[in-house]
Amino acid sequence: MELRNQTPAINLPNEELALKGCCLRPTFIYFALPVTYSVKKLECIGVMTEDRVGELLYRCQFIRSLTLSVRNVHDMSHYAECMQCLEDFTLLIDRVYPTIINQMHEMLSLERLVIKAKLFSKTNFKLLHKVMALPTMKSLTVTVTEGLIPRYVARKVASANRACSLVLNGERIDALPLLVRSTGRKRKVASVAVVSEATN
């Protein structure tokens, strides 16, 4: 079901719900849309809300695929708890903040994440290692239209989970090589310890 520029009328048996270019008011969110178990795919693009998007998500707690377009961090606060079944998440946003990444880290069923942002600072990009480290994660795709993420930073993030692929601006990022300790160094330290004990 796709709704454009109109007051939404929800038919609960639908498994897919798309809200595009419409306005959601608290009256609609609280009373007209009950909790539904049927919606598995939800799209919110160009949706104007007078309340947090989370209030809508609370009524679609069993979605497995979400495409969400938000402008600021306030629309992303405190809603991960109602998205524990989410497997595919596409986020369109102007700027990525730490709060957003922390919410993603709490989505324990997340497998595929796509982030399309205008701005993504190097410091905040490093925080993605927490999302990469989720055992369910299979792929992370990030597109940044403004600014540059250093390659060594991206490789550190990729190293958090070698079973999950990281693609940055269309380029696959390889994880850093594993560091292997030298066995020769260990033997040398052990021999010094033996000599010192004999001297004493």
Short mmCIF file of C-alpha atoms in Angstrom, two decimals:
data_model
loop_
_atom_site.label_atom_id
_atom_site.label_comp_id
_atom_site.label_asym_id
_atom_site.label_seq_id
_atom_site.Cartn_x
_atom_site.Cartn_y
_atom_site.Cartn_z
CA MET A 1 0.00 0.00 0.00
CA GLU A 2 1.41 3.41 -0.96
CA LEU A 3 0.05 6.72 0.27
CA ARG A 4 0.97 10.05 -1.32
CA ASN A 5 -0.14 13.56 -0.33
CA GLN A 6 -3.27 12.41 1.44
CA THR A 7 -4.60 11.45 4.82
CA PRO A 8 -3.56 7.80 5.22
CA ALA A 9 -6.19 5.08 5.44
CA ILE A 10 -4.62 1.88 6.72
CA ASN A 11 -5.69 -1.56 5.60
CA LEU A 12 -4.11 -3.84 8.19
CA PRO A 13 -3.78 -7.04 6.09
CA ASN A 14 -1.19 -5.32 3.85
CA GLU A 15 2.38 -6.46 4.45
CA GLU A 16 3.92 -3.37 2.83
CA LEU A 17 3.14 0.20 3.83
CA ALA A 18 4.67 3.23 2.08
CA LEU A 19 4.12 6.77 3.31
CA LYS A 20 5.44 9.33 0.83
CA GLY A 21 4.89 13.06 0.78
CA CYS A 22 2.08 13.04 3.34
CA CYS A 23 1.57 14.53 6.77
CA LEU A 24 1.08 12.47 9.90
CA ARG A 25 -0.52 14.18 12.87
CA PRO A 26 -0.54 12.87 16.44
CA THR A 27 -4.30 12.31 16.22
CA PHE A 28 -3.77 9.87 13.35
CA ILE A 29 -0.82 8.14 14.93
CA TYR A 30 -2.37 7.61 18.33
CA PHE A 31 -5.93 6.66 17.41
CA ALA A 32 -6.35 5.76 13.74
CA LEU A 33 -3.46 3.30 13.48
CA PRO A 34 -3.60 0.45 16.01
CA VAL A 35 -0.72 -1.91 16.70
CA THR A 36 -0.43 -4.21 13.69
CA TYR A 37 1.37 -7.51 13.25
CA SER A 38 0.87 -7.65 9.47
CA VAL A 39 3.13 -4.83 8.22
CA LYS A 40 6.56 -6.30 7.42
CA LYS A 41 7.92 -3.54 5.17
CA LEU A 42 7.62 0.16 5.94
CA GLU A 43 8.76 3.20 3.93
CA CYS A 44 8.65 6.74 5.32
CA ILE A 45 9.99 9.17 2.70
CA GLY A 46 9.19 12.87 2.63
CA VAL A 47 6.79 12.43 5.53
CA MET A 48 6.05 15.43 7.72
CA THR A 49 5.26 14.58 11.31
CA GLU A 50 4.19 16.70 14.24
CA ASP A 51 5.56 14.03 16.54
CA ARG A 52 8.46 11.58 16.51
CA VAL A 53 8.60 8.92 13.84
CA GLY A 54 9.01 6.48 16.71
CA GLU A 55 5.33 6.83 17.57
CA LEU A 56 4.49 5.35 14.18
CA LEU A 57 7.08 2.60 14.52
CA TYR A 58 5.62 1.54 17.85
CA ARG A 59 2.55 0.45 15.89
CA CYS A 60 4.58 -1.57 13.38
CA GLN A 61 6.85 -3.42 15.77
CA PHE A 62 7.28 -6.51 13.61
CA ILE A 63 8.63 -4.86 10.46
CA ARG A 64 11.59 -6.57 8.85
CA SER A 65 12.42 -3.88 6.28
CA LEU A 66 12.47 -0.11 6.90
CA THR A 67 13.31 2.82 4.63
CA LEU A 68 13.38 6.01 6.64
CA SER A 69 14.07 9.59 5.58
CA VAL A 70 14.61 12.00 8.47
CA ARG A 71 16.28 15.38 8.79
CA ASN A 72 17.58 15.42 12.31
CA VAL A 73 18.49 13.31 15.27
CA HIS A 74 15.27 14.04 17.18
CA ASP A 75 13.30 11.81 14.82
CA MET A 76 15.71 8.96 15.58
CA SER A 77 15.60 8.98 19.37
CA HIS A 78 14.51 6.08 21.56
CA TYR A 79 12.79 3.77 19.11
CA ALA A 80 15.21 0.87 18.61
CA GLU A 81 13.40 -1.07 21.33
CA CYS A 82 10.40 -1.48 19.02
CA MET A 83 12.51 -2.64 16.05
CA GLN A 84 13.97 -5.89 17.31
CA CYS A 85 12.76 -7.81 14.23
CA LEU A 86 14.29 -5.37 11.73
CA GLU A 87 16.67 -7.03 9.24
CA ASP A 88 17.00 -4.44 6.44
CA PHE A 89 17.39 -0.75 7.25
CA THR A 90 17.88 2.08 4.74
CA LEU A 91 18.44 5.52 6.26
CA LEU A 92 18.40 8.78 4.29
CA ILE A 93 19.61 11.68 6.41
CA ASP A 94 21.47 14.98 6.19
CA ARG A 95 23.97 14.32 8.98
CA VAL A 96 24.77 11.21 11.02
CA TYR A 97 25.01 11.69 14.78
CA PRO A 98 26.27 9.33 17.51
CA THR A 99 22.72 8.92 18.85
CA ILE A 100 21.65 7.42 15.54
CA ILE A 101 24.49 4.90 15.54
CA ASN A 102 23.72 3.93 19.14
CA GLN A 103 20.13 3.19 18.11
CA MET A 104 21.36 0.96 15.27
CA HIS A 105 23.60 -0.90 17.68
CA GLU A 106 20.49 -1.92 19.65
CA MET A 107 18.78 -3.48 16.60
CA LEU A 108 19.86 -7.02 17.39
CA SER A 109 18.39 -8.66 14.25
CA LEU A 110 19.93 -6.21 11.78
CA GLU A 111 21.57 -7.88 8.76
CA ARG A 112 21.78 -5.22 6.06
CA LEU A 113 22.25 -1.50 6.64
CA VAL A 114 22.34 1.27 4.02
CA ILE A 115 23.17 4.84 5.03
CA LYS A 116 22.93 7.73 2.57
CA ALA A 117 24.05 10.98 4.17
CA LYS A 118 25.30 14.39 3.15
CA LEU A 119 27.69 14.70 6.07
CA PHE A 120 29.38 11.96 8.08
CA SER A 121 32.30 13.05 10.25
CA LYS A 122 35.37 10.87 10.68
CA THR A 123 34.77 10.64 14.43
CA ASN A 124 31.18 9.48 14.03
CA PHE A 125 32.08 7.07 11.24
CA LYS A 126 34.44 5.28 13.62
CA LEU A 127 31.44 4.50 15.83
CA LEU A 128 30.05 2.25 13.11
CA HIS A 129 32.36 -0.49 14.36
CA LYS A 130 29.72 -1.19 17.02
CA VAL A 131 27.12 -1.85 14.33
CA MET A 132 29.56 -3.87 12.23
CA ALA A 133 30.31 -6.05 15.25
CA LEU A 134 26.70 -7.25 15.53
CA PRO A 135 26.79 -11.03 14.90
CA THR A 136 23.81 -10.83 12.52
CA MET A 137 25.33 -8.18 10.24
CA LYS A 138 26.05 -9.22 6.63
CA SER A 139 26.51 -5.94 4.75
CA LEU A 140 26.97 -2.24 5.47
CA THR A 141 26.74 0.28 2.63
CA VAL A 142 27.53 3.95 3.23
CA THR A 143 27.26 6.81 0.74
CA VAL A 144 28.49 10.28 1.74
CA THR A 145 27.88 13.10 -0.74
CA GLU A 146 29.87 15.78 1.09
CA GLY A 147 33.13 15.26 2.93
CA LEU A 148 35.70 12.47 2.83
CA ILE A 149 36.16 9.44 5.05
CA PRO A 150 39.85 8.41 5.22
CA ARG A 151 40.47 4.91 3.95
CA TYR A 152 42.37 3.81 7.05
CA VAL A 153 39.36 4.78 9.20
CA ALA A 154 37.04 2.76 6.98
CA ARG A 155 39.38 -0.24 7.15
CA LYS A 156 39.35 -0.12 10.96
CA VAL A 157 35.56 -0.23 10.90
CA ALA A 158 35.64 -3.13 8.44
CA SER A 159 37.95 -5.03 10.81
CA ALA A 160 35.23 -5.15 13.47
CA ASN A 161 33.49 -8.00 11.63
CA ARG A 162 35.21 -9.77 8.74
CA ALA A 163 32.03 -11.68 7.93
CA CYS A 164 30.26 -8.39 7.13
CA SER A 165 31.08 -6.52 3.92
CA LEU A 166 31.62 -2.75 4.03
CA VAL A 167 31.04 -0.63 0.92
CA LEU A 168 31.89 3.07 1.09
CA ASN A 169 30.84 5.30 -1.81
CA GLY A 170 30.62 2.31 -4.13
CA GLU A 171 34.03 0.84 -3.16
CA ARG A 172 34.41 -2.33 -1.12
CA ILE A 173 36.62 -1.76 1.91
CA ASP A 174 38.96 -4.53 3.05
CA ALA A 175 39.64 -5.13 6.72
CA LEU A 176 43.08 -4.52 8.17
CA PRO A 177 45.41 -7.55 8.12
CA LEU A 178 45.53 -9.65 11.26
CA LEU A 179 48.58 -9.08 13.44
CA VAL A 180 50.53 -12.26 14.21
CA ARG A 181 52.95 -12.21 17.11
CA SER A 182 56.42 -13.47 16.48
CA THR A 183 57.10 -16.81 18.17
CA GLY A 184 60.82 -16.02 18.14
CA ARG A 185 60.29 -13.01 20.39
CA LYS A 186 58.47 -15.14 22.95
CA ARG A 187 61.35 -17.65 23.06
CA LYS A 188 63.88 -14.88 23.58
CA VAL A 189 61.96 -13.44 26.53
CA ALA A 190 61.65 -16.91 28.08
CA SER A 191 65.41 -17.56 27.82
CA VAL A 192 66.20 -14.25 29.54
CA ALA A 193 63.90 -15.19 32.41
CA VAL A 194 65.71 -18.52 32.87
CA VAL A 195 69.13 -16.82 32.96
CA SER A 196 68.00 -14.28 35.55
CA GLU A 197 66.64 -17.05 37.80
CA ALA A 198 69.93 -18.96 37.55
CA THR A 199 71.88 -15.82 38.48
CA ASN A 200 69.79 -15.29 41.59
#
